[in-house]
CSV table of C-alpha atoms in Angstrom, one decimal:
chain,number,residue,atom,x,y,z
E,265,UNK,CA,24.8,33.6,-8.7
E,266,UNK,CA,21.8,31.6,-9.3
E,267,UNK,CA,20.2,31.8,-12.7
E,268,UNK,CA,16.9,33.6,-12.7
E,269,UNK,CA,13.9,33.8,-14.7
E,270,UNK,CA,14.6,37.1,-15.9
E,271,UNK,CA,18.1,35.8,-17.1
E,272,UNK,CA,16.1,33.3,-19.3
E,273,UNK,CA,13.8,36.0,-20.5
E,274,UNK,CA,16.8,38.2,-21.6
E,275,UNK,CA,18.7,35.1,-23.3
E,276,UNK,CA,15.6,34.2,-25.2
E,277,UNK,CA,14.6,37.7,-26.0
E,278,UNK,CA,11.1,37.4,-24.4
E,279,UNK,CA,9.3,38.7,-21.5
E,280,UNK,CA,9.5,37.2,-18.1
E,281,UNK,CA,5.9,36.5,-18.3
E,282,UNK,CA,6.5,34.2,-21.5
E,283,UNK,CA,9.3,32.4,-19.5
E,284,UNK,CA,6.7,31.7,-16.5
E,285,UNK,CA,4.0,30.5,-18.8
E,286,UNK,CA,6.4,28.2,-20.5
E,287,UNK,CA,7.1,26.4,-17.3
E,288,UNK,CA,3.4,26.5,-16.0
E,289,UNK,CA,1.4,23.5,-16.7
E,290,UNK,CA,-1.5,24.1,-18.7
E,291,UNK,CA,-0.4,27.7,-19.6
E,292,UNK,CA,-1.0,29.2,-23.2
E,293,UNK,CA,2.3,29.6,-25.2
E,294,UNK,CA,3.1,29.1,-28.9
E,295,UNK,CA,5.4,26.1,-29.8
E,296,UNK,CA,8.0,28.4,-31.2
E,297,UNK,CA,8.1,30.5,-28.0
E,298,UNK,CA,8.4,27.2,-25.9
E,299,UNK,CA,11.4,26.0,-28.2
E,300,UNK,CA,13.1,29.4,-27.8
E,301,UNK,CA,12.7,29.5,-23.8
E,302,UNK,CA,13.5,26.0,-23.3
E,303,UNK,CA,16.8,26.3,-25.2
E,304,UNK,CA,17.8,29.6,-23.4
E,305,UNK,CA,17.2,27.7,-19.9
E,306,UNK,CA,19.3,24.6,-21.3
E,307,UNK,CA,22.2,27.1,-22.2
E,308,UNK,CA,21.9,28.9,-18.9
E,309,UNK,CA,21.4,25.7,-16.9
E,310,UNK,CA,18.1,27.1,-15.3
E,311,UNK,CA,15.7,25.0,-13.5
E,312,UNK,CA,12.2,26.3,-12.4
E,313,UNK,CA,11.7,27.1,-8.8
E,314,UNK,CA,9.2,24.9,-7.6
E,315,UNK,CA,8.3,27.1,-4.5
E,316,UNK,CA,7.8,30.0,-6.7
E,317,UNK,CA,5.5,28.0,-9.1
E,318,UNK,CA,3.3,26.9,-6.3
E,319,UNK,CA,3.1,30.8,-5.2
E,320,UNK,CA,2.1,31.6,-8.8
E,321,UNK,CA,-0.3,28.5,-9.5
E,322,UNK,CA,-1.7,27.8,-6.0
E,323,UNK,CA,-0.7,24.1,-6.5
E,324,UNK,CA,2.4,22.6,-4.6
E,325,UNK,CA,2.2,19.2,-6.4
E,326,UNK,CA,3.0,17.7,-3.1
E,327,UNK,CA,1.1,14.7,-2.3
E,328,UNK,CA,1.1,13.2,1.3
E,329,UNK,CA,2.0,9.6,1.8
E,330,UNK,CA,0.4,8.6,4.8
E,331,UNK,CA,1.1,5.3,6.7
E,332,UNK,CA,1.6,3.8,10.2
E,333,UNK,CA,3.1,0.4,9.6
E,334,UNK,CA,6.8,1.1,9.0
E,335,UNK,CA,7.8,-2.1,11.0
E,336,UNK,CA,6.7,-4.1,8.0
E,337,UNK,CA,9.3,-4.6,5.3
E,338,UNK,CA,6.4,-4.5,2.7
E,339,UNK,CA,6.0,-1.0,3.1
E,340,UNK,CA,9.6,-0.3,1.9
E,341,UNK,CA,8.6,-1.8,-1.4
E,342,UNK,CA,5.3,0.4,-1.4
E,343,UNK,CA,6.9,3.6,-0.8
E,344,UNK,CA,9.8,2.9,-3.4
E,345,UNK,CA,7.1,2.2,-6.0
E,346,UNK,CA,4.8,4.8,-4.9
E,347,UNK,CA,7.2,7.6,-4.8
E,348,UNK,CA,8.7,6.8,-8.3
E,349,UNK,CA,5.2,6.6,-9.8
E,350,UNK,CA,4.2,10.2,-8.3
E,351,UNK,CA,7.6,11.8,-9.6
E,352,UNK,CA,7.1,10.2,-13.1
E,353,UNK,CA,3.7,12.3,-13.1
E,354,UNK,CA,5.5,15.5,-11.8
E,355,UNK,CA,4.2,15.1,-8.4
E,356,UNK,CA,6.5,15.3,-5.1
E,357,UNK,CA,5.9,12.8,-2.5
E,358,UNK,CA,5.7,14.0,1.3
E,359,UNK,CA,5.9,11.0,3.8
E,360,UNK,CA,3.7,11.1,6.7
E,361,UNK,CA,4.4,8.6,9.8
E,362,UNK,CA,1.4,8.0,11.8
E,363,UNK,CA,2.7,5.1,13.8
E,364,UNK,CA,1.1,5.4,17.4
E,365,UNK,CA,-1.0,8.4,16.0
E,366,UNK,CA,-4.8,7.9,16.8
E,367,UNK,CA,-6.1,11.4,16.1
E,368,UNK,CA,-7.2,12.0,12.6
E,369,UNK,CA,-7.2,15.9,13.2
E,370,UNK,CA,-3.8,15.8,14.0
E,371,UNK,CA,-3.0,14.1,10.7
E,372,UNK,CA,-5.2,16.6,8.8
E,373,UNK,CA,-3.3,19.4,10.3
E,374,UNK,CA,0.3,18.2,9.7
E,375,UNK,CA,-0.8,17.8,5.8
E,376,UNK,CA,-2.2,21.4,5.8
E,377,UNK,CA,0.8,22.9,7.2
E,378,UNK,CA,2.6,21.9,4.0
E,379,UNK,CA,-0.5,22.8,1.7
E,380,UNK,CA,-0.5,19.3,0.1
E,381,UNK,CA,-2.4,19.1,-3.1
E,382,UNK,CA,-3.7,15.5,-1.9
E,383,UNK,CA,-3.1,12.4,0.2
E,384,UNK,CA,-2.6,8.7,-0.5
E,385,UNK,CA,-3.4,6.9,2.5
E,386,UNK,CA,-1.1,3.6,2.0
E,387,UNK,CA,-2.2,1.6,4.9
E,388,UNK,CA,-4.8,-1.4,5.8
E,389,UNK,CA,-4.5,-0.6,9.6
E,390,UNK,CA,-5.6,2.8,9.7
E,391,UNK,CA,-9.4,3.2,10.5
E,392,UNK,CA,-11.4,4.5,7.6
E,393,UNK,CA,-12.1,7.7,9.6
E,394,UNK,CA,-8.6,8.8,8.7
E,395,UNK,CA,-9.2,8.9,5.0
E,396,UNK,CA,-12.7,10.6,5.8
E,397,UNK,CA,-11.1,13.2,7.7
E,398,UNK,CA,-8.7,14.3,4.8
E,399,UNK,CA,-11.8,14.3,2.5
E,400,UNK,CA,-13.7,16.4,4.9
E,401,UNK,CA,-10.8,18.9,5.0
E,402,UNK,CA,-10.9,19.3,1.4
E,403,UNK,CA,-7.9,17.4,0.5
E,404,UNK,CA,-8.4,14.8,-2.2
E,405,UNK,CA,-7.6,11.4,-0.9
E,406,UNK,CA,-7.1,7.9,-2.2
E,407,UNK,CA,-7.1,4.9,0.3
E,408,UNK,CA,-4.6,2.3,-1.0
E,409,UNK,CA,-5.2,-1.3,0.5
E,410,UNK,CA,-8.4,0.2,1.8
E,411,UNK,CA,-11.6,-1.7,2.8
E,412,UNK,CA,-14.0,-2.7,0.2
E,413,UNK,CA,-17.5,-0.9,0.3
E,414,UNK,CA,-20.4,-0.9,-2.1
E,415,UNK,CA,-21.0,2.9,-1.3
E,416,UNK,CA,-17.3,4.4,-0.7
E,417,UNK,CA,-16.9,7.7,0.9
E,418,UNK,CA,-13.3,8.2,-0.6
E,419,UNK,CA,-11.5,6.4,-3.6
E,420,UNK,CA,-10.5,2.8,-2.4
E,421,UNK,CA,-8.0,0.7,-4.2
E,422,UNK,CA,-6.7,-2.8,-3.2
E,423,UNK,CA,-8.0,-6.3,-3.0
E,424,UNK,CA,-11.1,-8.0,-1.5
E,425,UNK,CA,-9.6,-9.3,1.6
E,426,UNK,CA,-12.6,-11.7,2.5
E,427,UNK,CA,-12.0,-13.3,-0.7
E,428,UNK,CA,-8.2,-13.6,-0.1
E,429,UNK,CA,-9.4,-15.4,3.2
E,430,UNK,CA,-11.5,-17.7,1.3
E,431,UNK,CA,-8.5,-18.5,-1.1
E,432,UNK,CA,-6.3,-19.4,1.8
E,433,UNK,CA,-8.9,-21.7,3.1
E,434,UNK,CA,-9.7,-23.4,-0.1
E,435,UNK,CA,-5.9,-23.9,-0.2
E,436,UNK,CA,-5.5,-25.7,2.8
E,437,UNK,CA,-8.6,-27.8,2.5
E,438,UNK,CA,-7.5,-29.0,-0.8
E,439,UNK,CA,-4.2,-30.0,0.5
E,440,UNK,CA,-6.2,-32.4,3.1
E,441,UNK,CA,-5.2,-30.5,6.3
E,442,UNK,CA,-7.7,-31.7,9.1
E,443,UNK,CA,-7.0,-28.8,11.5
E,444,UNK,CA,-6.3,-25.4,10.5
E,445,UNK,CA,-5.9,-22.1,12.0
E,446,UNK,CA,-5.8,-18.1,11.3
E,447,UNK,CA,-3.1,-16.2,12.8
E,448,UNK,CA,-3.8,-12.7,12.0
E,449,UNK,CA,-2.4,-9.2,12.8
E,450,UNK,CA,-4.2,-6.9,15.0
E,451,UNK,CA,-7.7,-7.6,15.6
E,452,UNK,CA,-8.9,-4.0,15.3
E,453,UNK,CA,-7.3,-3.8,11.8
E,454,UNK,CA,-9.9,-4.0,9.1
E,455,UNK,CA,-7.8,-6.2,6.8
E,456,UNK,CA,-7.3,-8.7,9.7
E,457,UNK,CA,-11.1,-8.9,10.1
E,458,UNK,CA,-11.8,-9.3,6.6
E,459,UNK,CA,-9.3,-12.2,5.9
E,460,UNK,CA,-10.6,-13.8,9.1
E,461,UNK,CA,-14.1,-13.6,8.0
E,462,UNK,CA,-13.5,-15.0,4.5
E,463,UNK,CA,-11.3,-17.7,5.9
E,464,UNK,CA,-13.9,-19.1,8.2
E,465,UNK,CA,-16.8,-18.6,5.7
E,466,UNK,CA,-15.2,-20.9,3.5
E,467,UNK,CA,-14.3,-23.4,6.3
E,468,UNK,CA,-17.9,-23.6,7.2
E,469,UNK,CA,-18.5,-25.6,4.0
E,470,UNK,CA,-16.1,-28.2,5.3
E,471,UNK,CA,-17.3,-29.2,8.8
E,472,UNK,CA,-14.9,-32.1,8.7
E,473,UNK,CA,-12.0,-29.5,9.2
E,474,UNK,CA,-11.4,-28.4,12.8
E,475,UNK,CA,-10.3,-24.7,13.2
E,476,UNK,CA,-9.1,-22.1,15.5
E,477,UNK,CA,-7.8,-18.5,15.6
E,478,UNK,CA,-5.6,-16.1,17.2
E,479,UNK,CA,-4.1,-12.6,16.8
E,480,UNK,CA,-0.7,-11.1,17.0
E,481,UNK,CA,-0.1,-7.7,18.4
E,482,UNK,CA,1.1,-6.3,15.1
E,483,UNK,CA,1.8,-7.0,11.6
E,484,UNK,CA,5.6,-7.7,12.4
E,485,UNK,CA,8.2,-10.4,12.7
E,486,UNK,CA,8.6,-10.1,16.3
E,487,UNK,CA,4.7,-10.4,16.9
E,488,UNK,CA,4.4,-13.4,14.5
E,489,UNK,CA,7.1,-15.0,16.5
E,490,UNK,CA,5.8,-14.3,19.8
E,491,UNK,CA,2.3,-15.7,19.0
E,492,UNK,CA,3.6,-18.7,17.3
E,493,UNK,CA,5.9,-19.5,20.4
E,494,UNK,CA,2.9,-18.9,22.6
E,495,UNK,CA,0.9,-21.6,20.4
E,496,UNK,CA,3.6,-24.1,20.5
E,497,UNK,CA,4.1,-23.8,24.3
E,498,UNK,CA,0.2,-24.2,24.8
E,499,UNK,CA,0.8,-27.7,23.0
E,500,UNK,CA,-2.7,-27.4,20.8
E,501,UNK,CA,-1.0,-26.9,17.4
E,502,UNK,CA,-3.0,-27.0,14.2
E,503,UNK,CA,-1.7,-29.0,11.1
E,504,UNK,CA,-1.5,-25.6,8.9
E,505,UNK,CA,-1.8,-22.0,9.8
E,506,UNK,CA,-3.1,-19.1,7.3
E,507,UNK,CA,-0.9,-16.1,8.6
E,508,UNK,CA,-2.5,-12.7,7.7
E,509,UNK,CA,0.6,-11.3,6.3
E,510,UNK,CA,4.1,-12.6,5.2
E,511,UNK,CA,6.1,-10.9,7.9
E,512,UNK,CA,3.9,-12.8,10.5
E,513,UNK,CA,4.5,-15.7,8.8
E,514,UNK,CA,8.4,-15.6,8.6
E,515,UNK,CA,8.0,-14.6,12.4
E,516,UNK,CA,6.0,-17.8,12.7
E,517,UNK,CA,8.6,-20.0,10.7
E,518,UNK,CA,11.4,-18.8,13.0
E,519,UNK,CA,9.4,-20.0,16.2
E,520,UNK,CA,8.6,-23.3,14.3
E,521,UNK,CA,12.6,-23.6,13.5
E,522,UNK,CA,13.5,-22.9,17.1
E,523,UNK,CA,11.0,-25.7,18.4
E,524,UNK,CA,12.6,-28.2,16.2
E,525,UNK,CA,9.7,-28.6,13.9
E,526,UNK,CA,9.9,-29.0,10.3
E,527,UNK,CA,7.8,-27.1,7.5
E,528,UNK,CA,5.9,-28.4,5.6
E,529,UNK,CA,6.4,-31.9,7.3
E,530,UNK,CA,5.2,-31.2,11.0
E,531,UNK,CA,2.8,-28.3,9.8
E,532,UNK,CA,2.1,-26.0,7.0
E,533,UNK,CA,2.2,-22.2,6.6
E,534,UNK,CA,0.6,-19.8,4.0
E,535,UNK,CA,1.1,-16.2,4.1
E,536,UNK,CA,-0.3,-13.0,2.3
E,537,UNK,CA,1.3,-10.2,0.3
E,538,UNK,CA,4.2,-12.1,-1.7
E,539,UNK,CA,6.7,-9.7,-0.3
E,540,UNK,CA,10.4,-9.9,-1.7
E,541,UNK,CA,11.6,-11.8,1.5
E,542,UNK,CA,8.9,-14.4,0.8
E,543,UNK,CA,11.1,-15.5,-2.1
E,544,UNK,CA,14.4,-15.8,-0.5
E,545,UNK,CA,15.7,-19.5,-0.8
E,546,UNK,CA,16.0,-20.0,3.0
E,547,UNK,CA,12.2,-18.9,3.5
E,548,UNK,CA,10.5,-20.0,0.4
E,549,UNK,CA,7.1,-19.0,1.6
E,550,UNK,CA,3.8,-20.2,-0.1
E,551,UNK,CA,1.8,-17.1,-0.2
E,552,UNK,CA,-1.1,-15.3,-1.6
E,553,UNK,CA,0.2,-12.5,-3.8
E,554,UNK,CA,-1.5,-8.9,-3.7
E,555,UNK,CA,-0.9,-7.0,-6.8
E,556,UNK,CA,1.0,-4.2,-5.4
E,557,UNK,CA,2.4,-2.5,-8.4
E,558,UNK,CA,-1.4,-2.5,-9.9
E,559,UNK,CA,-2.7,-1.1,-6.9
E,560,UNK,CA,-0.4,1.7,-6.6
E,561,UNK,CA,-0.5,2.5,-10.3
E,562,UNK,CA,-4.3,2.9,-10.0
E,563,UNK,CA,-4.0,5.1,-6.9
E,564,UNK,CA,-1.7,7.4,-8.7
E,565,UNK,CA,-3.9,7.4,-11.6
E,566,UNK,CA,-7.0,8.3,-9.3
E,567,UNK,CA,-5.0,11.2,-7.6
E,568,UNK,CA,-4.0,12.5,-10.8
E,569,UNK,CA,-7.6,12.8,-12.0
E,570,UNK,CA,-8.8,14.3,-8.9
E,571,UNK,CA,-6.4,16.8,-9.3
E,572,UNK,CA,-8.0,17.7,-12.4
E,573,UNK,CA,-11.7,17.1,-11.1
E,574,UNK,CA,-11.8,17.3,-7.4
E,575,UNK,CA,-15.6,16.6,-7.3
E,576,UNK,CA,-15.2,13.2,-9.0
E,577,UNK,CA,-17.3,10.5,-7.2
E,578,UNK,CA,-15.7,8.2,-5.0
E,579,UNK,CA,-15.2,4.6,-6.5
E,580,UNK,CA,-13.7,1.3,-5.3
E,581,UNK,CA,-10.9,-0.6,-7.6
E,582,UNK,CA,-10.3,-4.2,-6.4
E,583,UNK,CA,-7.7,-6.4,-8.0
E,584,UNK,CA,-7.5,-10.2,-8.0
E,585,UNK,CA,-5.0,-12.1,-5.8
E,586,UNK,CA,-3.4,-15.3,-6.7
E,587,UNK,CA,-1.6,-18.0,-5.0
E,588,UNK,CA,2.2,-18.5,-5.1
E,589,UNK,CA,3.2,-22.0,-4.6
E,590,UNK,CA,6.4,-22.5,-2.9
E,591,UNK,CA,7.7,-24.8,-0.2
E,592,UNK,CA,5.8,-24.3,3.2
E,593,UNK,CA,2.6,-26.3,2.5
E,594,UNK,CA,2.4,-30.0,1.5
E,595,UNK,CA,1.8,-30.5,-2.3
E,596,UNK,CA,-1.6,-31.3,-3.7
E,597,UNK,CA,-2.2,-35.1,-3.4
């Protein structure tokens, strides 16, 4: 038979309510009582029932992880880090896949069915309305990889995507490329819009550099490969491309190799994210690194603080990106 709370109480010689308080965060219990109960629990092999605790405290410790871009391998890294960071804080992740979902109300209902204590939206392609819908439903929410705003309606943690676009443009100009292009993800994604904007804002300072742009259907390998194949077939190639994501860059590199072109001799490519695959020797992608670990740790910190203070005013936390030099751009002269 499973060991119960009453078994622990009998073993420790205390009341069941004392055992319950011992295993309830923030409950009042003396140190002597705590040691006695914890020893009895260890001796019996007892573990507190999370569902029973939720019924007592009104908190499930469930945090919804909301995303929609499961084709992109970077999110394997994101979910690995995010789930471990939540678990380290005693919280339980509940993954919600919104791929193909356009109705924010449906997403809210899905989370409410599980009585989550909060939600972390780990996406740069879901519109801001999704995060706002959670907030409006009374669910504490953090938008990781969200869009910068001077007057945020929800907590946002990420990078300044416009500045990252400017960084990519400066990198190509410094390497003396005469024609450059932006190959972005879905045009409707705010991350695509901001990287595109920053890229061309910087290029406007260099009128001698010709530029163009195009957009892939998704942040995926296949979409990046298909768009680069289309550009190659059209025959009007740029000297270098800023791809709005590493997985797009890797797809583009595949198309370039199939066409018999050489990187970086025939054309240059710079990506964005610094995903693990970008470091592989057969890819060796020059890219702009997004500090994913810092973004996710800050997201979890904000979530923990909101569980204690639900009325905390929304804030934006931005982290700097940096250039990672590898082998897909010509070196500085």
